[in-house]
């Protein structure tokens, strides 16, 4: 497990332009697309709505487009980066920023509880954004807000409501831990290299009743249901149907012919408790 380091504050924001003398070629294996537009960077950081003294953790700082702004924040600033070359550069370029050399997919997100009111921000690689967000929303226990840039298609799934075309297992899972908001669309031309699709900013605020105690049962339930999302509930759960499930349907007024995409995150949580009762 990786601990979150202490970090200084009051760093200088400096110039937003990329320093070509410290240029790092994007690594396709890491899904790197670096931000290059100062206006978009300022808008992203402003959307996080940091207050003086708030701790902030940037996920995947890359060439430091957002880090240059965050380094001027009056509060602890940290960065989590997988690329060892970029870790060394960030440490030298932004000495006030505490840097963790780690993979976000393996990071001990539970450790962030030592920083109450933490905000998380980042331009997440397309190839790991969904699994990383799956882990972060369910394992970060004391955060204030999260603001991430992801592929637009993923952003729509993350913020979808039941009954919509984009609602699925990821939507239902995330919706049980946070309240998601689609903030704005980001065009390809603000990146180097330019992706072939639009990106988008999503913001998450914690739910007052996150599904921490039901996480294992909920994970099993949404995965088994949405693997066959076009089938009816009764068909998918034929091998698991019981009097308890029948009573759940009656209590919620759910027809067994309903499809998973029509069930809200809260309904899926209550179904999970019936399907996988705690021992």
CSV table of C-alpha atoms in Angstrom, one decimal:
chain,number,residue,atom,x,y,z
A,1,UNK,CA,0.0,0.0,0.0
A,2,UNK,CA,1.2,3.5,-0.8
A,3,UNK,CA,0.9,6.3,1.7
A,4,UNK,CA,-0.1,9.8,0.7
A,5,UNK,CA,2.9,12.1,1.5
A,6,UNK,CA,2.9,15.4,3.2
A,7,UNK,CA,3.1,18.3,0.8
A,8,UNK,CA,3.9,22.0,1.0
A,9,UNK,CA,1.9,24.9,-0.3
A,10,UNK,CA,2.2,28.4,-1.6
A,11,UNK,CA,4.1,27.3,-4.7
A,12,UNK,CA,4.2,29.6,-7.7
A,13,UNK,CA,1.6,29.1,-10.5
A,14,UNK,CA,4.2,30.2,-13.1
A,15,UNK,CA,3.5,30.1,-16.9
A,16,UNK,CA,0.9,27.7,-18.3
A,17,UNK,CA,2.8,27.1,-21.5
A,18,UNK,CA,4.6,23.7,-21.9
A,19,UNK,CA,8.3,24.0,-21.4
A,20,UNK,CA,9.8,22.5,-24.5
A,21,UNK,CA,13.2,22.0,-22.9
A,22,UNK,CA,11.5,19.5,-20.6
A,23,UNK,CA,9.4,17.9,-23.4
A,24,UNK,CA,8.4,14.3,-22.8
A,25,UNK,CA,6.9,12.4,-25.8
A,26,UNK,CA,3.5,10.8,-25.0
A,27,UNK,CA,3.7,7.1,-24.3
A,28,UNK,CA,1.0,5.2,-26.1
A,29,UNK,CA,1.3,2.3,-23.6
A,30,UNK,CA,0.2,4.6,-20.8
A,31,UNK,CA,-2.6,6.2,-22.8
A,32,UNK,CA,-1.0,9.7,-22.5
A,33,UNK,CA,-2.6,12.7,-24.1
A,34,UNK,CA,-1.3,15.9,-22.6
A,35,UNK,CA,-3.3,19.1,-22.2
A,36,UNK,CA,-1.8,22.1,-24.1
A,37,UNK,CA,-4.5,24.8,-23.9
A,38,UNK,CA,-4.0,27.3,-20.9
A,39,UNK,CA,-7.6,28.5,-21.0
A,40,UNK,CA,-9.0,24.9,-20.7
A,41,UNK,CA,-6.6,24.2,-17.9
A,42,UNK,CA,-7.7,27.3,-15.9
A,43,UNK,CA,-11.4,26.4,-16.5
A,44,UNK,CA,-10.8,22.8,-15.3
A,45,UNK,CA,-9.1,23.9,-12.1
A,46,UNK,CA,-11.7,26.6,-11.4
A,47,UNK,CA,-14.4,23.9,-11.7
A,48,UNK,CA,-12.9,22.1,-8.7
A,49,UNK,CA,-13.9,25.2,-6.6
A,50,UNK,CA,-11.0,24.8,-4.1
A,51,UNK,CA,-11.1,26.9,-0.9
A,52,UNK,CA,-7.9,28.1,0.8
A,53,UNK,CA,-6.4,25.3,2.9
A,54,UNK,CA,-8.2,22.5,1.0
A,55,UNK,CA,-5.9,19.5,0.2
A,56,UNK,CA,-5.9,18.4,-3.4
A,57,UNK,CA,-4.5,15.3,-5.2
A,58,UNK,CA,-3.9,15.4,-8.9
A,59,UNK,CA,-4.1,12.0,-10.7
A,60,UNK,CA,-1.7,11.7,-13.6
A,61,UNK,CA,-0.2,15.2,-13.8
A,62,UNK,CA,1.7,14.4,-17.0
A,63,UNK,CA,3.6,17.5,-18.2
A,64,UNK,CA,2.1,19.6,-15.5
A,65,UNK,CA,-0.5,21.6,-17.4
A,66,UNK,CA,-2.9,21.5,-14.4
A,67,UNK,CA,-0.1,21.2,-11.8
A,68,UNK,CA,1.3,24.7,-12.7
A,69,UNK,CA,-2.0,26.1,-11.6
A,70,UNK,CA,-2.5,23.9,-8.6
A,71,UNK,CA,1.0,24.6,-7.3
A,72,UNK,CA,-0.2,28.1,-6.5
A,73,UNK,CA,-3.0,26.9,-4.4
A,74,UNK,CA,-3.0,27.9,-0.7
A,75,UNK,CA,-3.1,24.4,0.7
A,76,UNK,CA,-1.5,20.9,0.4
A,77,UNK,CA,-1.0,19.9,-3.2
A,78,UNK,CA,-0.1,16.3,-4.1
A,79,UNK,CA,0.3,14.4,-7.4
A,80,UNK,CA,0.1,10.7,-8.3
A,81,UNK,CA,2.0,9.7,-11.4
A,82,UNK,CA,2.9,6.3,-12.8
A,83,UNK,CA,5.6,7.4,-15.4
A,84,UNK,CA,9.0,7.4,-13.6
A,85,UNK,CA,10.4,10.0,-16.0
A,86,UNK,CA,7.6,12.4,-15.3
A,87,UNK,CA,7.8,11.8,-11.6
A,88,UNK,CA,11.4,13.0,-11.6
A,89,UNK,CA,10.5,16.0,-13.7
A,90,UNK,CA,7.5,17.0,-11.6
A,91,UNK,CA,9.5,16.8,-8.4
A,92,UNK,CA,12.1,19.2,-9.8
A,93,UNK,CA,9.7,21.5,-11.6
A,94,UNK,CA,7.2,21.8,-8.7
A,95,UNK,CA,9.1,21.4,-5.4
A,96,UNK,CA,6.1,22.5,-3.4
A,97,UNK,CA,4.0,19.5,-4.7
A,98,UNK,CA,4.3,16.2,-2.9
A,99,UNK,CA,4.7,13.5,-5.6
A,100,UNK,CA,3.7,9.8,-5.3
A,101,UNK,CA,5.2,7.4,-7.8
A,102,UNK,CA,2.4,4.8,-8.2
A,103,UNK,CA,-0.2,3.3,-10.5
A,104,UNK,CA,-3.7,4.6,-9.7
A,105,UNK,CA,-5.1,1.2,-10.4
A,106,UNK,CA,-3.0,-0.2,-7.5
A,107,UNK,CA,-3.1,2.8,-5.1
A,108,UNK,CA,-4.4,2.5,-1.6
A,109,UNK,CA,-7.3,4.9,-1.9
A,110,UNK,CA,-8.4,4.1,1.6
A,111,UNK,CA,-5.3,6.0,2.8
A,112,UNK,CA,-6.8,9.3,1.6
A,113,UNK,CA,-9.1,9.3,4.7
A,114,UNK,CA,-6.1,10.9,6.5
A,115,UNK,CA,-6.8,14.0,4.5
A,116,UNK,CA,-10.4,15.0,5.4
A,117,UNK,CA,-11.9,17.3,2.7
A,118,UNK,CA,-9.6,16.1,0.0
A,119,UNK,CA,-10.4,17.1,-3.6
A,120,UNK,CA,-9.2,14.9,-6.5
A,121,UNK,CA,-8.6,16.1,-10.0
A,122,UNK,CA,-7.0,14.6,-13.1
A,123,UNK,CA,-6.9,14.0,-16.8
A,124,UNK,CA,-7.4,10.3,-16.7
A,125,UNK,CA,-6.0,8.0,-19.5
A,126,UNK,CA,-8.9,6.7,-21.6
A,127,UNK,CA,-7.7,3.1,-21.2
A,128,UNK,CA,-8.0,3.0,-17.4
A,129,UNK,CA,-10.5,5.8,-16.5
A,130,UNK,CA,-13.5,3.5,-15.9
A,131,UNK,CA,-11.8,0.9,-13.6
A,132,UNK,CA,-9.9,3.7,-11.8
A,133,UNK,CA,-13.1,5.7,-11.1
A,134,UNK,CA,-14.8,2.4,-10.0
A,135,UNK,CA,-12.2,2.1,-7.3
A,136,UNK,CA,-11.9,5.7,-6.3
A,137,UNK,CA,-15.6,6.4,-5.7
A,138,UNK,CA,-16.0,3.3,-3.6
A,139,UNK,CA,-12.8,3.4,-1.6
A,140,UNK,CA,-12.2,7.1,-0.9
A,141,UNK,CA,-14.0,7.7,2.4
A,142,UNK,CA,-13.5,11.4,3.2
A,143,UNK,CA,-13.2,13.4,0.0
A,144,UNK,CA,-14.9,16.7,-0.7
A,145,UNK,CA,-15.1,16.5,-4.5
A,146,UNK,CA,-13.7,14.7,-7.5
A,147,UNK,CA,-13.2,16.3,-11.0
A,148,UNK,CA,-11.9,14.2,-13.9
A,149,UNK,CA,-11.5,14.5,-17.6
A,150,UNK,CA,-12.4,11.3,-19.4
A,151,UNK,CA,-13.6,10.3,-22.9
A,152,UNK,CA,-17.0,11.9,-23.5
A,153,UNK,CA,-18.6,8.5,-24.0
A,154,UNK,CA,-17.5,7.5,-20.6
A,155,UNK,CA,-18.6,10.8,-19.0
A,156,UNK,CA,-22.1,10.1,-20.4
A,157,UNK,CA,-22.1,6.7,-18.8
A,158,UNK,CA,-20.8,8.0,-15.5
A,159,UNK,CA,-23.6,10.5,-15.2
A,160,UNK,CA,-26.5,8.6,-16.8
A,161,UNK,CA,-29.8,8.1,-15.2
A,162,UNK,CA,-31.8,4.8,-15.2
A,163,UNK,CA,-33.8,4.3,-18.4
A,164,UNK,CA,-31.3,6.1,-20.6
A,165,UNK,CA,-29.3,4.5,-23.4
A,166,UNK,CA,-26.0,5.1,-21.7
A,167,UNK,CA,-27.0,3.8,-18.3
A,168,UNK,CA,-25.1,0.6,-17.3
A,169,UNK,CA,-23.1,-1.2,-14.6
A,170,UNK,CA,-20.7,1.7,-14.2
A,171,UNK,CA,-23.5,4.2,-13.9
A,172,UNK,CA,-25.3,2.2,-11.3
A,173,UNK,CA,-22.1,1.5,-9.3
A,174,UNK,CA,-20.9,5.1,-9.3
A,175,UNK,CA,-24.5,6.4,-8.5
A,176,UNK,CA,-24.4,4.4,-5.3
A,177,UNK,CA,-21.4,6.3,-3.9
A,178,UNK,CA,-21.5,9.8,-5.5
A,179,UNK,CA,-23.7,12.3,-7.2
A,180,UNK,CA,-22.3,12.8,-10.7
A,181,UNK,CA,-22.5,15.9,-12.9
A,182,UNK,CA,-21.4,16.4,-16.5
A,183,UNK,CA,-19.6,19.7,-16.4
A,184,UNK,CA,-18.5,20.5,-20.0
A,185,UNK,CA,-17.1,19.0,-23.2
A,186,UNK,CA,-13.4,19.3,-24.1
A,187,UNK,CA,-12.5,19.2,-27.9
A,188,UNK,CA,-9.6,17.1,-29.2
A,189,UNK,CA,-7.5,20.1,-30.4
A,190,UNK,CA,-6.5,21.1,-26.8
A,191,UNK,CA,-4.4,17.9,-26.4
A,192,UNK,CA,-1.1,16.7,-27.8
A,193,UNK,CA,-1.4,14.3,-29.4
A,194,UNK,CA,-5.0,14.9,-30.4
A,195,UNK,CA,-7.4,12.1,-29.6
A,196,UNK,CA,-10.0,11.1,-32.2
A,197,UNK,CA,-12.9,11.7,-29.9
A,198,UNK,CA,-14.2,14.5,-27.6
A,199,UNK,CA,-13.4,14.4,-23.9
A,200,UNK,CA,-15.5,15.8,-21.0
A,201,UNK,CA,-15.2,17.0,-17.5
A,202,UNK,CA,-17.3,15.2,-14.8
A,203,UNK,CA,-17.6,16.2,-11.2
A,204,UNK,CA,-18.5,13.9,-8.3
A,205,UNK,CA,-19.8,14.9,-4.8
A,206,UNK,CA,-20.1,12.2,-2.1
A,207,UNK,CA,-23.5,10.8,-1.3
A,208,UNK,CA,-24.6,11.1,2.4
A,209,UNK,CA,-25.3,7.4,2.3
A,210,UNK,CA,-22.6,5.7,0.2
A,211,UNK,CA,-23.0,1.9,-0.3
A,212,UNK,CA,-19.8,1.0,1.6
A,213,UNK,CA,-21.4,-1.8,3.5
A,214,UNK,CA,-23.1,-3.2,0.4
A,215,UNK,CA,-20.1,-2.9,-2.0
A,216,UNK,CA,-19.4,-6.6,-2.5
A,217,UNK,CA,-23.0,-7.6,-3.0
A,218,UNK,CA,-23.6,-4.5,-5.2
A,219,UNK,CA,-20.6,-5.3,-7.4
A,220,UNK,CA,-21.8,-8.9,-8.0
A,221,UNK,CA,-25.3,-7.8,-8.7
A,222,UNK,CA,-24.6,-5.0,-11.2
A,223,UNK,CA,-22.1,-7.2,-13.1
A,224,UNK,CA,-24.4,-10.2,-13.4
A,225,UNK,CA,-27.4,-8.0,-14.4
A,226,UNK,CA,-25.7,-5.8,-16.9
A,227,UNK,CA,-23.8,-8.7,-18.6
A,228,UNK,CA,-27.3,-9.5,-20.0
A,229,UNK,CA,-28.8,-6.0,-19.9
A,230,UNK,CA,-31.2,-6.6,-22.8
A,231,UNK,CA,-32.8,-9.6,-21.1
A,232,UNK,CA,-35.6,-9.4,-18.5
A,233,UNK,CA,-34.9,-9.4,-14.8
A,234,UNK,CA,-36.7,-12.7,-14.2
A,235,UNK,CA,-34.7,-14.4,-17.0
A,236,UNK,CA,-31.3,-13.2,-15.8
A,237,UNK,CA,-32.0,-14.1,-12.2
A,238,UNK,CA,-33.8,-17.4,-12.9
A,239,UNK,CA,-31.2,-19.4,-11.0
A,240,UNK,CA,-31.3,-17.0,-8.1
A,241,UNK,CA,-35.0,-16.4,-7.9
A,242,UNK,CA,-36.5,-16.8,-4.4
A,243,UNK,CA,-39.3,-15.8,-2.2
A,244,UNK,CA,-37.2,-12.9,-1.0
A,245,UNK,CA,-36.7,-11.6,-4.5
A,246,UNK,CA,-40.4,-12.0,-5.2
A,247,UNK,CA,-41.1,-10.0,-2.1
A,248,UNK,CA,-38.6,-7.3,-3.2
A,249,UNK,CA,-40.5,-7.0,-6.5
A,250,UNK,CA,-43.8,-6.6,-4.7
A,251,UNK,CA,-42.4,-4.0,-2.3
A,252,UNK,CA,-40.9,-1.8,-5.0
A,253,UNK,CA,-43.6,-2.5,-7.6
A,254,UNK,CA,-41.1,-4.0,-10.0
A,255,UNK,CA,-42.3,-6.3,-12.8
A,256,UNK,CA,-40.0,-9.3,-13.3
A,257,UNK,CA,-40.1,-8.5,-17.0
A,258,UNK,CA,-38.2,-5.2,-16.4
A,259,UNK,CA,-34.7,-4.8,-17.8
A,260,UNK,CA,-31.7,-3.9,-15.6
A,261,UNK,CA,-31.2,-0.5,-17.2
A,262,UNK,CA,-34.6,0.5,-15.8
A,263,UNK,CA,-33.6,0.0,-12.2
A,264,UNK,CA,-32.2,3.0,-10.3
A,265,UNK,CA,-28.9,2.8,-8.3
A,266,UNK,CA,-30.9,2.7,-5.0
A,267,UNK,CA,-33.2,-0.1,-6.3
A,268,UNK,CA,-30.1,-2.1,-7.4
A,269,UNK,CA,-28.6,-1.7,-3.9
A,270,UNK,CA,-31.7,-3.0,-2.2
A,271,UNK,CA,-31.9,-5.9,-4.7
A,272,UNK,CA,-28.2,-6.7,-3.9
A,273,UNK,CA,-29.0,-7.0,-0.2
A,274,UNK,CA,-31.7,-9.6,-1.1
A,275,UNK,CA,-29.5,-11.6,-3.6
A,276,UNK,CA,-26.4,-11.6,-1.5
A,277,UNK,CA,-27.5,-11.3,2.2
A,278,UNK,CA,-24.8,-10.4,4.7
A,279,UNK,CA,-23.5,-13.2,6.8
